[in-house]
Coordinates of C-alpha atoms in Angstrom, one line a residue:
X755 CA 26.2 -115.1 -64.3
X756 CA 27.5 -112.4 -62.4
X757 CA 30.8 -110.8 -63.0
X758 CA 33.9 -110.9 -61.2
X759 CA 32.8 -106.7 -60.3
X760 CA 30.1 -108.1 -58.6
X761 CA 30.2 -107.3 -55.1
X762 CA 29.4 -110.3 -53.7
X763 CA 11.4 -136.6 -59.9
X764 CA 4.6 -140.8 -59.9
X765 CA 7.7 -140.3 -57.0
X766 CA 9.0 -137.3 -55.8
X767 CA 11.6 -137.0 -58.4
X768 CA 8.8 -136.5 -60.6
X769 CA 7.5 -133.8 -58.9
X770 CA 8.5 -130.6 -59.9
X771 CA 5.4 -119.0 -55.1
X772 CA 6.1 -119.0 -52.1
X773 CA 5.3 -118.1 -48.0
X774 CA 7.1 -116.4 -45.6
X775 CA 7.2 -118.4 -42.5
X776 CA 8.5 -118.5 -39.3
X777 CA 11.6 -120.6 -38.5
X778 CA 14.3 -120.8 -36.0
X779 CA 17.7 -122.2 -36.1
X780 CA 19.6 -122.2 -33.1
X781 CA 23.2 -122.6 -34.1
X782 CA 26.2 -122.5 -32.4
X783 CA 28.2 -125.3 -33.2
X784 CA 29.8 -125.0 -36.8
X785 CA 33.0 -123.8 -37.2
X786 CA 33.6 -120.5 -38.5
X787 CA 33.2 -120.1 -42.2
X788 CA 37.0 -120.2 -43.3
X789 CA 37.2 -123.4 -41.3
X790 CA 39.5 -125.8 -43.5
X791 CA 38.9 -128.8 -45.6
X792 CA 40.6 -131.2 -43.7
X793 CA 38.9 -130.6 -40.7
X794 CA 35.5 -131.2 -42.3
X795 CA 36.8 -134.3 -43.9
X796 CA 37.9 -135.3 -40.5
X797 CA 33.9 -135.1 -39.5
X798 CA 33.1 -138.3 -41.5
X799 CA 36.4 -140.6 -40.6
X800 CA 36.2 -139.6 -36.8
X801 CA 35.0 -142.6 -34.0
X802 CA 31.5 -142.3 -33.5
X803 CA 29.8 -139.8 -31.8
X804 CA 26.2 -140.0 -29.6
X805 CA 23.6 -137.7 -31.8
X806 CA 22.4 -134.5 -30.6
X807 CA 19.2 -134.2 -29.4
X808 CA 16.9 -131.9 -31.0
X809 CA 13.4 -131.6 -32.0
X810 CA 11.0 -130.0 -34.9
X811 CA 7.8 -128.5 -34.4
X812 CA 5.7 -128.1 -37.7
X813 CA 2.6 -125.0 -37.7
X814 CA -0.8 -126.6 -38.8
X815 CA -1.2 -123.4 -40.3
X816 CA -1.3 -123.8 -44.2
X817 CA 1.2 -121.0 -46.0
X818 CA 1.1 -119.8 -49.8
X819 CA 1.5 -121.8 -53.1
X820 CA 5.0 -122.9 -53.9
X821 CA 4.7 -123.1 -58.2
X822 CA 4.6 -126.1 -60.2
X823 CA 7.1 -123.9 -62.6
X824 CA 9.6 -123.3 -59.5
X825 CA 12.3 -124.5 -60.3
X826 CA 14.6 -123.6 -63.1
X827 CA 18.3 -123.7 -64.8
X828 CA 19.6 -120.7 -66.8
X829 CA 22.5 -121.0 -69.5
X830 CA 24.1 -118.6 -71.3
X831 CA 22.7 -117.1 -74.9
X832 CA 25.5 -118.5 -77.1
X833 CA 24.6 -121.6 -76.4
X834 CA 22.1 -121.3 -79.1
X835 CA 25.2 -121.2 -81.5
X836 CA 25.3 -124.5 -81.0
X837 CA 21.1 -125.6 -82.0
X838 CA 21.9 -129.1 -81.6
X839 CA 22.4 -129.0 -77.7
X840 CA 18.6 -127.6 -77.2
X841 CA 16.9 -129.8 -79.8
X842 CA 14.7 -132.8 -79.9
X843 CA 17.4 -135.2 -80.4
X844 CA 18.9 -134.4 -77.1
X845 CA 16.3 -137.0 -74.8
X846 CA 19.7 -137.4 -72.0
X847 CA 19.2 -133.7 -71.2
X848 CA 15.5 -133.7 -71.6
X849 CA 15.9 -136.7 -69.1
X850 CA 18.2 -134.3 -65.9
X851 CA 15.6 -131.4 -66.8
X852 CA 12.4 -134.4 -66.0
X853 CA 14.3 -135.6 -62.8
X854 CA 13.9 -132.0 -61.8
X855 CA 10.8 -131.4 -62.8
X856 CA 8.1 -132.1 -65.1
X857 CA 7.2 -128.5 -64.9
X858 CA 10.0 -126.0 -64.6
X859 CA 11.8 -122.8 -66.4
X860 CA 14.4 -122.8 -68.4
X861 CA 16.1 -119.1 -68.8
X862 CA 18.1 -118.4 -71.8
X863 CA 20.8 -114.8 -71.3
X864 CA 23.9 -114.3 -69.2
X865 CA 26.6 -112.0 -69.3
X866 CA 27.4 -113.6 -72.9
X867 CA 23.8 -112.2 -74.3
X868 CA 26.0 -109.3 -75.1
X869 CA 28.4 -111.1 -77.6
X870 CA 24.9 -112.5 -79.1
X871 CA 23.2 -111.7 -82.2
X872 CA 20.1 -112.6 -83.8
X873 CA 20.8 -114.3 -87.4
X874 CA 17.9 -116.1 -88.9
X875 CA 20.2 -117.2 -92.0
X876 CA 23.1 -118.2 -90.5
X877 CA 25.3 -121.1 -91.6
X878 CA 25.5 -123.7 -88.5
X879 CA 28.9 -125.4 -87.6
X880 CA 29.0 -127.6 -84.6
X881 CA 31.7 -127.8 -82.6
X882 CA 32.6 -131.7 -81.0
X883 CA 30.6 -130.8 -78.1
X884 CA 28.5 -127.9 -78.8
X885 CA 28.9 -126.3 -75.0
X886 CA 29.3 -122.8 -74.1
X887 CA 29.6 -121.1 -70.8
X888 CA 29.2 -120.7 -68.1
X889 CA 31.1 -117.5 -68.3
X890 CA 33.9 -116.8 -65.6
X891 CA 33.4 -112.8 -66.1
X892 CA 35.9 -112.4 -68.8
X893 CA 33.3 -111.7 -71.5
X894 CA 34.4 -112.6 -75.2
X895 CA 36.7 -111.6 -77.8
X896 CA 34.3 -112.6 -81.0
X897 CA 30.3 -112.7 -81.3
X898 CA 28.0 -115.9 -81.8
X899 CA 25.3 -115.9 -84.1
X900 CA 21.8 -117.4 -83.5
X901 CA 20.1 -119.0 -86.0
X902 CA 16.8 -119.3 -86.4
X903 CA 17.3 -123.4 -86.5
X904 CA 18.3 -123.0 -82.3
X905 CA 14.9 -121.6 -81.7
X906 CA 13.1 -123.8 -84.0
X907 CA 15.2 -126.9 -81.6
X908 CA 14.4 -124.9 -78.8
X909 CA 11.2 -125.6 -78.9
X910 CA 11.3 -129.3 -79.6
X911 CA 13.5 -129.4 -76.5
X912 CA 10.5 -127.7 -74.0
X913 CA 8.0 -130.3 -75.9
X914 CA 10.4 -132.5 -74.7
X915 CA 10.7 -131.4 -71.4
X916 CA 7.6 -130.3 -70.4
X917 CA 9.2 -126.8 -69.2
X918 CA 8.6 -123.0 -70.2
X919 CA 11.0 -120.5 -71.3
X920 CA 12.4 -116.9 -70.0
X921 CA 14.4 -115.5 -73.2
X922 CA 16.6 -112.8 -73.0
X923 CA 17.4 -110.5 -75.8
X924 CA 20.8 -108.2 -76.5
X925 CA 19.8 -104.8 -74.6
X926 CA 24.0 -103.8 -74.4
X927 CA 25.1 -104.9 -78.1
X928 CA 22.0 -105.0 -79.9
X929 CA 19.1 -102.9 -81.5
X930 CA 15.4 -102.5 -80.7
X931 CA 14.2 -103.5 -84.5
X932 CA 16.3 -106.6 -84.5
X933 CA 15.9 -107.8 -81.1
X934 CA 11.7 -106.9 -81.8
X935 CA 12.2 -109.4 -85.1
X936 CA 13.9 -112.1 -82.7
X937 CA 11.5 -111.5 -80.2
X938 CA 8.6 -112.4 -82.9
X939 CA 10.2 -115.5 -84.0
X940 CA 11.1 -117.0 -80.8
X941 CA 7.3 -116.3 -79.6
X942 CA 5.9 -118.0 -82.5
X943 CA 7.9 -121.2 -82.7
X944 CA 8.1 -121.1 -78.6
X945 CA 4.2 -120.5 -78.2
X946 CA 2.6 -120.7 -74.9
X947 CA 5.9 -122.1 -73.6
X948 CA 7.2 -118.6 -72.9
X949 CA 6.8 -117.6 -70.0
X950 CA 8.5 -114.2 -70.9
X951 CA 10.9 -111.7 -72.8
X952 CA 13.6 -109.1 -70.6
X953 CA 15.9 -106.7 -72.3
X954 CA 19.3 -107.7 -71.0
X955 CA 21.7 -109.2 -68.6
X956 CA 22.9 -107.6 -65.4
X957 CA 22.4 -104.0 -66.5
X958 CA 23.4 -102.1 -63.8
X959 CA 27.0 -103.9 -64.4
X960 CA 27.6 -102.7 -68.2
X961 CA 30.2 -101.3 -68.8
X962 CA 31.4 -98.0 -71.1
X963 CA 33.2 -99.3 -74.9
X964 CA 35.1 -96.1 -74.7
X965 CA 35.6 -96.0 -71.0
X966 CA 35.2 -99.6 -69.3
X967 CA 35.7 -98.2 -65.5
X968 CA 32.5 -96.9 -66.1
X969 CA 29.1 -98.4 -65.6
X970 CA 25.7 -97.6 -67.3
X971 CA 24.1 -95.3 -65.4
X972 CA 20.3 -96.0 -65.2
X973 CA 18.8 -93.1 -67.2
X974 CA 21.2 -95.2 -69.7
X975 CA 19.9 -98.5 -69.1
X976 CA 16.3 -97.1 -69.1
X977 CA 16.4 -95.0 -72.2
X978 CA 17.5 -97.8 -73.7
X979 CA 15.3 -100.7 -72.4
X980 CA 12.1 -98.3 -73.5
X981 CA 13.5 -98.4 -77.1
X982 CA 13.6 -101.9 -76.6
X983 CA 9.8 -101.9 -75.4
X984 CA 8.2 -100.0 -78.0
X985 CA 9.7 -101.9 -80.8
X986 CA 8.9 -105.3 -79.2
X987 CA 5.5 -104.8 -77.7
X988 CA 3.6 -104.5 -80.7
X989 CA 5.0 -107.3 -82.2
X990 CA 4.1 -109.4 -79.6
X991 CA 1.9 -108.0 -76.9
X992 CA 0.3 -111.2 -75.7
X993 CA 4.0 -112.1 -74.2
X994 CA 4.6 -110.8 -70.8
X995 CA 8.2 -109.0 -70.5
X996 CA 10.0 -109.3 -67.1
X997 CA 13.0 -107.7 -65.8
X998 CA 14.9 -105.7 -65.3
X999 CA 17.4 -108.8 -64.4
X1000 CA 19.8 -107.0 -62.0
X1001 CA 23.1 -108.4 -60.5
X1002 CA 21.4 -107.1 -57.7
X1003 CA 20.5 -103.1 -57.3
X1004 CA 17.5 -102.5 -55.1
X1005 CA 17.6 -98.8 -56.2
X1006 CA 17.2 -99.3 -59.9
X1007 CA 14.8 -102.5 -59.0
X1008 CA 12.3 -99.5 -57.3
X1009 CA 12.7 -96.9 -60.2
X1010 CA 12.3 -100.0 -62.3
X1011 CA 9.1 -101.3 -61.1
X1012 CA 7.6 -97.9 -60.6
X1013 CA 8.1 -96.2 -63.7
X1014 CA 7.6 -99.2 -66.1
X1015 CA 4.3 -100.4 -64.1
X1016 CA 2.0 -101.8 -66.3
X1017 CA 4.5 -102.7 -68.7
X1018 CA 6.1 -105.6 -67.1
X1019 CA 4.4 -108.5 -65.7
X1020 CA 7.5 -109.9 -63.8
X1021 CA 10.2 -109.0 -61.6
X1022 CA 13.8 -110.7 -62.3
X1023 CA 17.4 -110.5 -60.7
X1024 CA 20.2 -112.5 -59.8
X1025 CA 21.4 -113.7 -56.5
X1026 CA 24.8 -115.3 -55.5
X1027 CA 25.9 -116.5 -52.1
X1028 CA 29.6 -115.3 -52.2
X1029 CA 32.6 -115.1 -55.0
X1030 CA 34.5 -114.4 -57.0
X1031 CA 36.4 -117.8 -56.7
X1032 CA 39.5 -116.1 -55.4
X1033 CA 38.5 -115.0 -52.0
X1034 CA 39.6 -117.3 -49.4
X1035 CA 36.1 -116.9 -47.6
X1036 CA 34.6 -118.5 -50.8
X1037 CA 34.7 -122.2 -48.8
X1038 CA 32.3 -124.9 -47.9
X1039 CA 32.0 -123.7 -44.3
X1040 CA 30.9 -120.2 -45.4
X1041 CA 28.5 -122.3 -47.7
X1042 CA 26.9 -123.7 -45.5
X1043 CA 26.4 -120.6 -43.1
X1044 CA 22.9 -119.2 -43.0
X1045 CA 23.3 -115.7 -45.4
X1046 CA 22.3 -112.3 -43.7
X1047 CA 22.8 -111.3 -47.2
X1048 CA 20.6 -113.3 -48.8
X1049 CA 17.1 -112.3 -47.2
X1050 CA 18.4 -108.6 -47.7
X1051 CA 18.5 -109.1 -51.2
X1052 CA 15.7 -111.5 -52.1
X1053 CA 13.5 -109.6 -49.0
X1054 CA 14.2 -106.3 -50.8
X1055 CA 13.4 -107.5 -54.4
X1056 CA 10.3 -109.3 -53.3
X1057 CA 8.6 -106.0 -51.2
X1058 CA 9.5 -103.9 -54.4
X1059 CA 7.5 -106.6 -56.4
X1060 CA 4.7 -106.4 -54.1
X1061 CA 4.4 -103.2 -53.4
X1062 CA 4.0 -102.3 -57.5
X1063 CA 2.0 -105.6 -57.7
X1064 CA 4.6 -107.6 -59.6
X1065 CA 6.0 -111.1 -58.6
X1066 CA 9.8 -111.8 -58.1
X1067 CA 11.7 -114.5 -59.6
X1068 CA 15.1 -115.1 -58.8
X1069 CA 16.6 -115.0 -62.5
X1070 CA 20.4 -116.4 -62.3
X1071 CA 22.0 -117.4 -59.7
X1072 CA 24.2 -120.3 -57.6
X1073 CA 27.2 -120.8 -55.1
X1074 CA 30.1 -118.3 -56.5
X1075 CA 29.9 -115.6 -59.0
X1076 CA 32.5 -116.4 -61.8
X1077 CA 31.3 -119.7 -62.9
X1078 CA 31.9 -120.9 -59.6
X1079 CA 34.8 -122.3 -57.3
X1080 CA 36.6 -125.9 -57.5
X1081 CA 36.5 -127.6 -54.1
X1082 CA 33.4 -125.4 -53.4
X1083 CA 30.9 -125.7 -56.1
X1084 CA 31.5 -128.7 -57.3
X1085 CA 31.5 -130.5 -53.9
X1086 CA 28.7 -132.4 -52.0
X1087 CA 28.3 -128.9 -49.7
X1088 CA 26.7 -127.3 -52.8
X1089 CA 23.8 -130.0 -52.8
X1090 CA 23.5 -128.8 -48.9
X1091 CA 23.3 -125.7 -50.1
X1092 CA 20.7 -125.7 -52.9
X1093 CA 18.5 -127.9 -51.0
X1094 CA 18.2 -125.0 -48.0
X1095 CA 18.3 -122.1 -51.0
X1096 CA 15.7 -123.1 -53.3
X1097 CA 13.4 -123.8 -50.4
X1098 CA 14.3 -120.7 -48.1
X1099 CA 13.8 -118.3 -51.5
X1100 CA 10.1 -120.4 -51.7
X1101 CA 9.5 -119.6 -48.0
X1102 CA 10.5 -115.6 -48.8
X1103 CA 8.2 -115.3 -51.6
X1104 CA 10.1 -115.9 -54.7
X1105 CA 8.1 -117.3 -57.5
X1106 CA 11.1 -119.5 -58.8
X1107 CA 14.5 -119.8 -58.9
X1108 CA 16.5 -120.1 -62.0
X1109 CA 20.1 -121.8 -61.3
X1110 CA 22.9 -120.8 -63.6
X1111 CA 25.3 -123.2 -65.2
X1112 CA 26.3 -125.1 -68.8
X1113 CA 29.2 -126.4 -70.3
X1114 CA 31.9 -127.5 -67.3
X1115 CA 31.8 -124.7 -65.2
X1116 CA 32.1 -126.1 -61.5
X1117 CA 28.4 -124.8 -60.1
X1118 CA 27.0 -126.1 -63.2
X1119 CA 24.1 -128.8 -62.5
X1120 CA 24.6 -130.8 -65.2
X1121 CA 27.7 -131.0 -67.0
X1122 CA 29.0 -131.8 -70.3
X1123 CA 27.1 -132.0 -73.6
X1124 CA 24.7 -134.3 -75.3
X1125 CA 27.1 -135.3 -77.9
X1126 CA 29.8 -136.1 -75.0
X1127 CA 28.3 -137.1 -72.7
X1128 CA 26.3 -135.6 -69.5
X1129 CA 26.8 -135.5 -65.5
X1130 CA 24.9 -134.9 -62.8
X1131 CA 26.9 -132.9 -60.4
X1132 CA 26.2 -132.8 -56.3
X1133 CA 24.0 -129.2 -56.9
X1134 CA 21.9 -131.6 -58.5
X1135 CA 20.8 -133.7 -56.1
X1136 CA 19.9 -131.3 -53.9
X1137 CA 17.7 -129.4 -56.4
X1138 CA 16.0 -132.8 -57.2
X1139 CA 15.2 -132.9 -53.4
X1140 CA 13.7 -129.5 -53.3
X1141 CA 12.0 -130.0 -56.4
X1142 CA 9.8 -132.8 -54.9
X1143 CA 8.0 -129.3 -52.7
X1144 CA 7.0 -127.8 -56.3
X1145 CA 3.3 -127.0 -55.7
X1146 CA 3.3 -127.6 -52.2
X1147 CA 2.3 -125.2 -49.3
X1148 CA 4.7 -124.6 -47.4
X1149 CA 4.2 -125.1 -43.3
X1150 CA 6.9 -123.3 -40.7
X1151 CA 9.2 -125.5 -39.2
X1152 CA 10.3 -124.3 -36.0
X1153 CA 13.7 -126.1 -35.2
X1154 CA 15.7 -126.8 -31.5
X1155 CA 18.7 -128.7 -32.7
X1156 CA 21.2 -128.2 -29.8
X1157 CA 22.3 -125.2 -31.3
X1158 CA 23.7 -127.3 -34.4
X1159 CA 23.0 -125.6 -37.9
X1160 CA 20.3 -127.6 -38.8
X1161 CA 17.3 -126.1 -41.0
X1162 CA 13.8 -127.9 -41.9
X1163 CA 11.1 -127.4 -44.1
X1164 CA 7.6 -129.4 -44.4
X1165 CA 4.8 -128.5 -47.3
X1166 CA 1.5 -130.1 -47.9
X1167 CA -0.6 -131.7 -51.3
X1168 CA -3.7 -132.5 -51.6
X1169 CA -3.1 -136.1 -51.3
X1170 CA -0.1 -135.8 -49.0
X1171 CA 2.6 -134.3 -46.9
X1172 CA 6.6 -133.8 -46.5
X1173 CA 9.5 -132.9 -44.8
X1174 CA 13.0 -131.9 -45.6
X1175 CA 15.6 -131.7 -43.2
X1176 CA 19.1 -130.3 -43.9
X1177 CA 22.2 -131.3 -40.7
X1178 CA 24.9 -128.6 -42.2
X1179 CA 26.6 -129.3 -38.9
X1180 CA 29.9 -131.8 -38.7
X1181 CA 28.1 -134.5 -36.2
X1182 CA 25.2 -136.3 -35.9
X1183 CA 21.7 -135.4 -34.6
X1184 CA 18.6 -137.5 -33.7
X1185 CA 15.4 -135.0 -33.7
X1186 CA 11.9 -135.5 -32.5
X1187 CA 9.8 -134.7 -34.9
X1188 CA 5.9 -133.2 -33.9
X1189 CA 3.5 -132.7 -36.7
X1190 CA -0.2 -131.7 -36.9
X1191 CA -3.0 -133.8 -37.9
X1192 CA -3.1 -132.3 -41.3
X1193 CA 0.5 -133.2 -42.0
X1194 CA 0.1 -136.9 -41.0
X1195 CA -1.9 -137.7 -44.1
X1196 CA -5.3 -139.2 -44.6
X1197 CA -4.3 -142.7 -43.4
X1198 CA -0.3 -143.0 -43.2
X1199 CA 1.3 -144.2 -40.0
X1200 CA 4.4 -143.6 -41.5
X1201 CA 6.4 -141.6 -44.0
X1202 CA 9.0 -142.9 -46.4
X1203 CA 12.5 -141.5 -45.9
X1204 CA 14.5 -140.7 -48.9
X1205 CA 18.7 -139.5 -47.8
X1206 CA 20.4 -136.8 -49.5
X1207 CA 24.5 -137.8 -48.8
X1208 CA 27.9 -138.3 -49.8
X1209 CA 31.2 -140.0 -49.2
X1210 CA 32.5 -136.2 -47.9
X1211 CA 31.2 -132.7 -47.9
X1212 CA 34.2 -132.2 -50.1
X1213 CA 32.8 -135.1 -52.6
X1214 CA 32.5 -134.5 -56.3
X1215 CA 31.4 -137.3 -57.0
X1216 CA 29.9 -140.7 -54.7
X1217 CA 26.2 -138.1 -54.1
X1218 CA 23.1 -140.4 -53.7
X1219 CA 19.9 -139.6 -53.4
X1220 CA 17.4 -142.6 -51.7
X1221 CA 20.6 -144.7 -52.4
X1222 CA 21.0 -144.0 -56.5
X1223 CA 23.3 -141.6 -59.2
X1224 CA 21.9 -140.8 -61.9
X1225 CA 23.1 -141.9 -65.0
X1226 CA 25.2 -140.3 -67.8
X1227 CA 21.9 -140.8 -69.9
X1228 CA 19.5 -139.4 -67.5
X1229 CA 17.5 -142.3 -65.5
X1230 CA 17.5 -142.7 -61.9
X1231 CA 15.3 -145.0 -59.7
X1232 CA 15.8 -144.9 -56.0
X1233 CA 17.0 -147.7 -53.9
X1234 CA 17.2 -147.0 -50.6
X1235 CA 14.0 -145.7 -48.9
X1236 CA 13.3 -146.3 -44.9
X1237 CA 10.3 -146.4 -43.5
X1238 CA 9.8 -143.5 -40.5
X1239 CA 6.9 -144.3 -37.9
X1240 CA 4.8 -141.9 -36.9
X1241 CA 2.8 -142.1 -33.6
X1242 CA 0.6 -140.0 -32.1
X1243 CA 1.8 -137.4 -34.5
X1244 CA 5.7 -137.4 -33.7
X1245 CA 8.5 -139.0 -35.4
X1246 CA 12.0 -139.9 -34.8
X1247 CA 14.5 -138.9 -37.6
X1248 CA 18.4 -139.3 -37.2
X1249 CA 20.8 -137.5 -39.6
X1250 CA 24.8 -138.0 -40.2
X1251 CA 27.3 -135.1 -40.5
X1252 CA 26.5 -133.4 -43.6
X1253 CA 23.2 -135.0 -45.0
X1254 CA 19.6 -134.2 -46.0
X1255 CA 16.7 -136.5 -46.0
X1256 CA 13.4 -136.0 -47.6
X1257 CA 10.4 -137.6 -45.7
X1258 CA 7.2 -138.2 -47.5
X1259 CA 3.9 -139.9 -47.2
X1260 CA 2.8 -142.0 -49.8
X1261 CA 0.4 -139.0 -51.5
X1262 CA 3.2 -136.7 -51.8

């Protein structure tokens, strides 16, 4: 996760890169991003309103290949000190990662990589709940060991899962002969599960032992990261390395790509919309604000990528830097939010996206511990929404909403076709919808509706999606589903304040 001195589920739940497309939002409407709580609470308790009038157009033009693999958590190395939260008797958490997707990434580093070393032989000794992280920035006053009995459960978890594995090895604290020794281990008892190795965590934010105002420099960073190379490499040079997993630094991303060309096989960094959690601009209002900054980044990343021939994934990333913000990333508005992000990165041309999170932090998807107890917070839902696009093509949505911050998104399968519409606005809109033959289906006259909502925008708790939770022990079946006619190629879809609702023909 980034530091506080960074500046800024068969059914569709079982489904689990990317084309940039065309799409409008004409907005107006929402309140400016510090707008307060109370007034967005006010949205849902308010007399009711008539629905704005809107419309969305979707291109019959076909666009690139969202992954199976998109989607993907990330949690912190140390919690391998614990091998019994990644292991083969944890089916609860194998359960949130299948609701997901039955295909995905899991990515293993964080800033507490650096306090993490490889220890085949060490003694284990669970903790009650065996959780670490996510870390708030503050970084850690002892080390973790990781023994060679979390990789071996590692493994067992994936099998488990069905998912792949980005591992990250100790580029600040550690050495190139014992991170290459790791590095062989974890790609034999992994095996064609890894997707990847990269050679630490947010480089271009390490910081100096002897002076901590000062940051790596990259001639640092890159001396370094070539030790790391040619003592890994030959122990394993069937495994592709990636990297160079940047808070976010276009200029070492460029010097990066070009001068290790050939040598990496992807292209990783980090991406978060705001923090830390102490600026008062850090709300659900600014949340839910389209993010100038967010297509400079990922847009940046992704031409460096292309123009050295190397796909971008984003890494690590989520709602507020600093393990997140209470009343912000814990709230139904982060569900909002992750629905539009994972899909908008897809439509930029990431090949993934990897949200951070473990333990109790507040942007964490799923929270608590096998041995606890586990809980699905709002983020989740709306990653289990967007999940359902996981190899689909995406199609460009062009959207009129009465310049209300609405966003859609529609993708096609072989067998079938969707559409995800987001209302971040604070009332109610009713939108034509006008699709193409191709998105209608082979034979459906109508598409099955599936909501994304909440008590609040400001829940924590009360999220459905198609009507169900999902339980401590992983299972959810929906309840709720409408049926939406379509006629002559047009719909009619009405949305609440501050909901999302995933249409689908039967195919999809």
């Amino acid at each position: 996760m980034n530091r506080p001195t960074h500046p800024e589920m068969g059914t569709p739940s079982e489904v689990s890169a990317a084309l940039p497309t065309r799409r409008q939002v004409l907005r107006g409407g929402l309140a400016a991003a510090g707008v307060l709580a109370s007034a967005r609470l006010s949205a849902f308790a308010q007399a009711p309103v008539s629905p704005v009038a809107g419309s969305v157009v979707v291109s019959a033009t076909a666009g690139k290949h969202i992954a199976a693999d998109y989607t993907g958590l990330s949690y912190e190395t140390t919690q391998l000190a614990h091998p019994q939260f990644f292991s083969g008797d944890s089916a609860a958490l194998a359960r949130y990662f299948r609701l997901l997707g039955h295909d995905g990434v899991l990515r293993i580093g964080g800033n507490m990589s650096e306090f993490s070393f490889w220890d085949p032989k060490a003694p284990v000794t669970e903790t009650p709940d065996g959780v670490e992280g996510p870390d708030p920035g503050h970084g850690s006053p002892r080390t973790y060991k990781i023994p060679a009995v979390a990789i071996d459960n590692l493994a067992k978890f994936l099998k488990l899962t069905g998912w792949k594995l980005i591992y990250g090895l100790n580029l600040a604290a550690g050495t190139p002969e014992t991170a290459a020794d790791e590095a062989e281990y974890v790609a034999k008892a992994i095996g064609t599960n890894l997707v990847a190795l990269q050679f630490g965590n947010e480089p271009d934010l390490f910081k100096h032992n002897k002076d901590p105002k000062q940051h790596w420099t990259y001639d640092e960073f890159i001396t370094k990261w070539q030790l790391f190379y040619d003592a890994v490499h030959p122990r394993v040079p069937h495994v592709m390395i990636a990297g160079p997993d940047t808070s976010y630094e276009p200029v070492w991303m460029k010097k990066f790509c070009e001068q290790e060309k050939g040598k990496i096989g992807l292209l990783t960094g980090h991406y978060y919309a705001g923090g830390p959690p102490t600026d008062p601009k850090m709300t659900t209002g600014f949340l839910l604000e389209p993010n100038a900054r967010l297509k400079d980044h990922v847009l940046r990343a992704i031409e460096i990528g292309n123009a050295n021939g190397v796909p971008y994934r984003m890494s690590e990333g989520n709602t507020c830097y600093g393990a997140g913000k209470k009343g912000v990333s814990d709230t139904f508005a982060s569900a909002l939010w992750a629905v539009d992000f994972w899909l908008q990165l897809a439509e930029q041309g990431s090949t993934g996206v990897n949200l951070h999170g473990g333990g109790n932090g507040y942007y964490t998807p799923i929270a608590g511990s096998p041995a606890k107890g586990l809980v699905a917070r709002p983020i989740f839902y709306g990653l289990q929404m967007a999940g359902a696009f996981a190899g689909a093509q995406l199609h460009a949505c062009e959207v009129n909403a009465g310049g209300k911050n609405v966003v859609a998104y529609a993708g096609t399968k072989a067998k079938g076709a969707a559409l995800a519409i987001v209302n971040r606005d604070a009332v109610p809109v009713r939108l034509e919808v006008d699709l193409p033959a191709s998105l209608e289906g082979a034979s459906a006259a109508e598409f099955s509706g599936w909501r994304l909502q909440a008590p609040s925008l400001e829940s924590t708790s009360g999220v459905t999606f198609a009507g169900a939770e999902v339980t401590t022990d992983g299972h959810w079946m929906p309840k709720k589903t409408e049926k939406i006619a379509v006629r002559k190629g047009k719909a009619v879809v009405e949305l609440a304040p501050y909901s999302a609702i995933l249409l689908c023909t039967a195919g999809f």
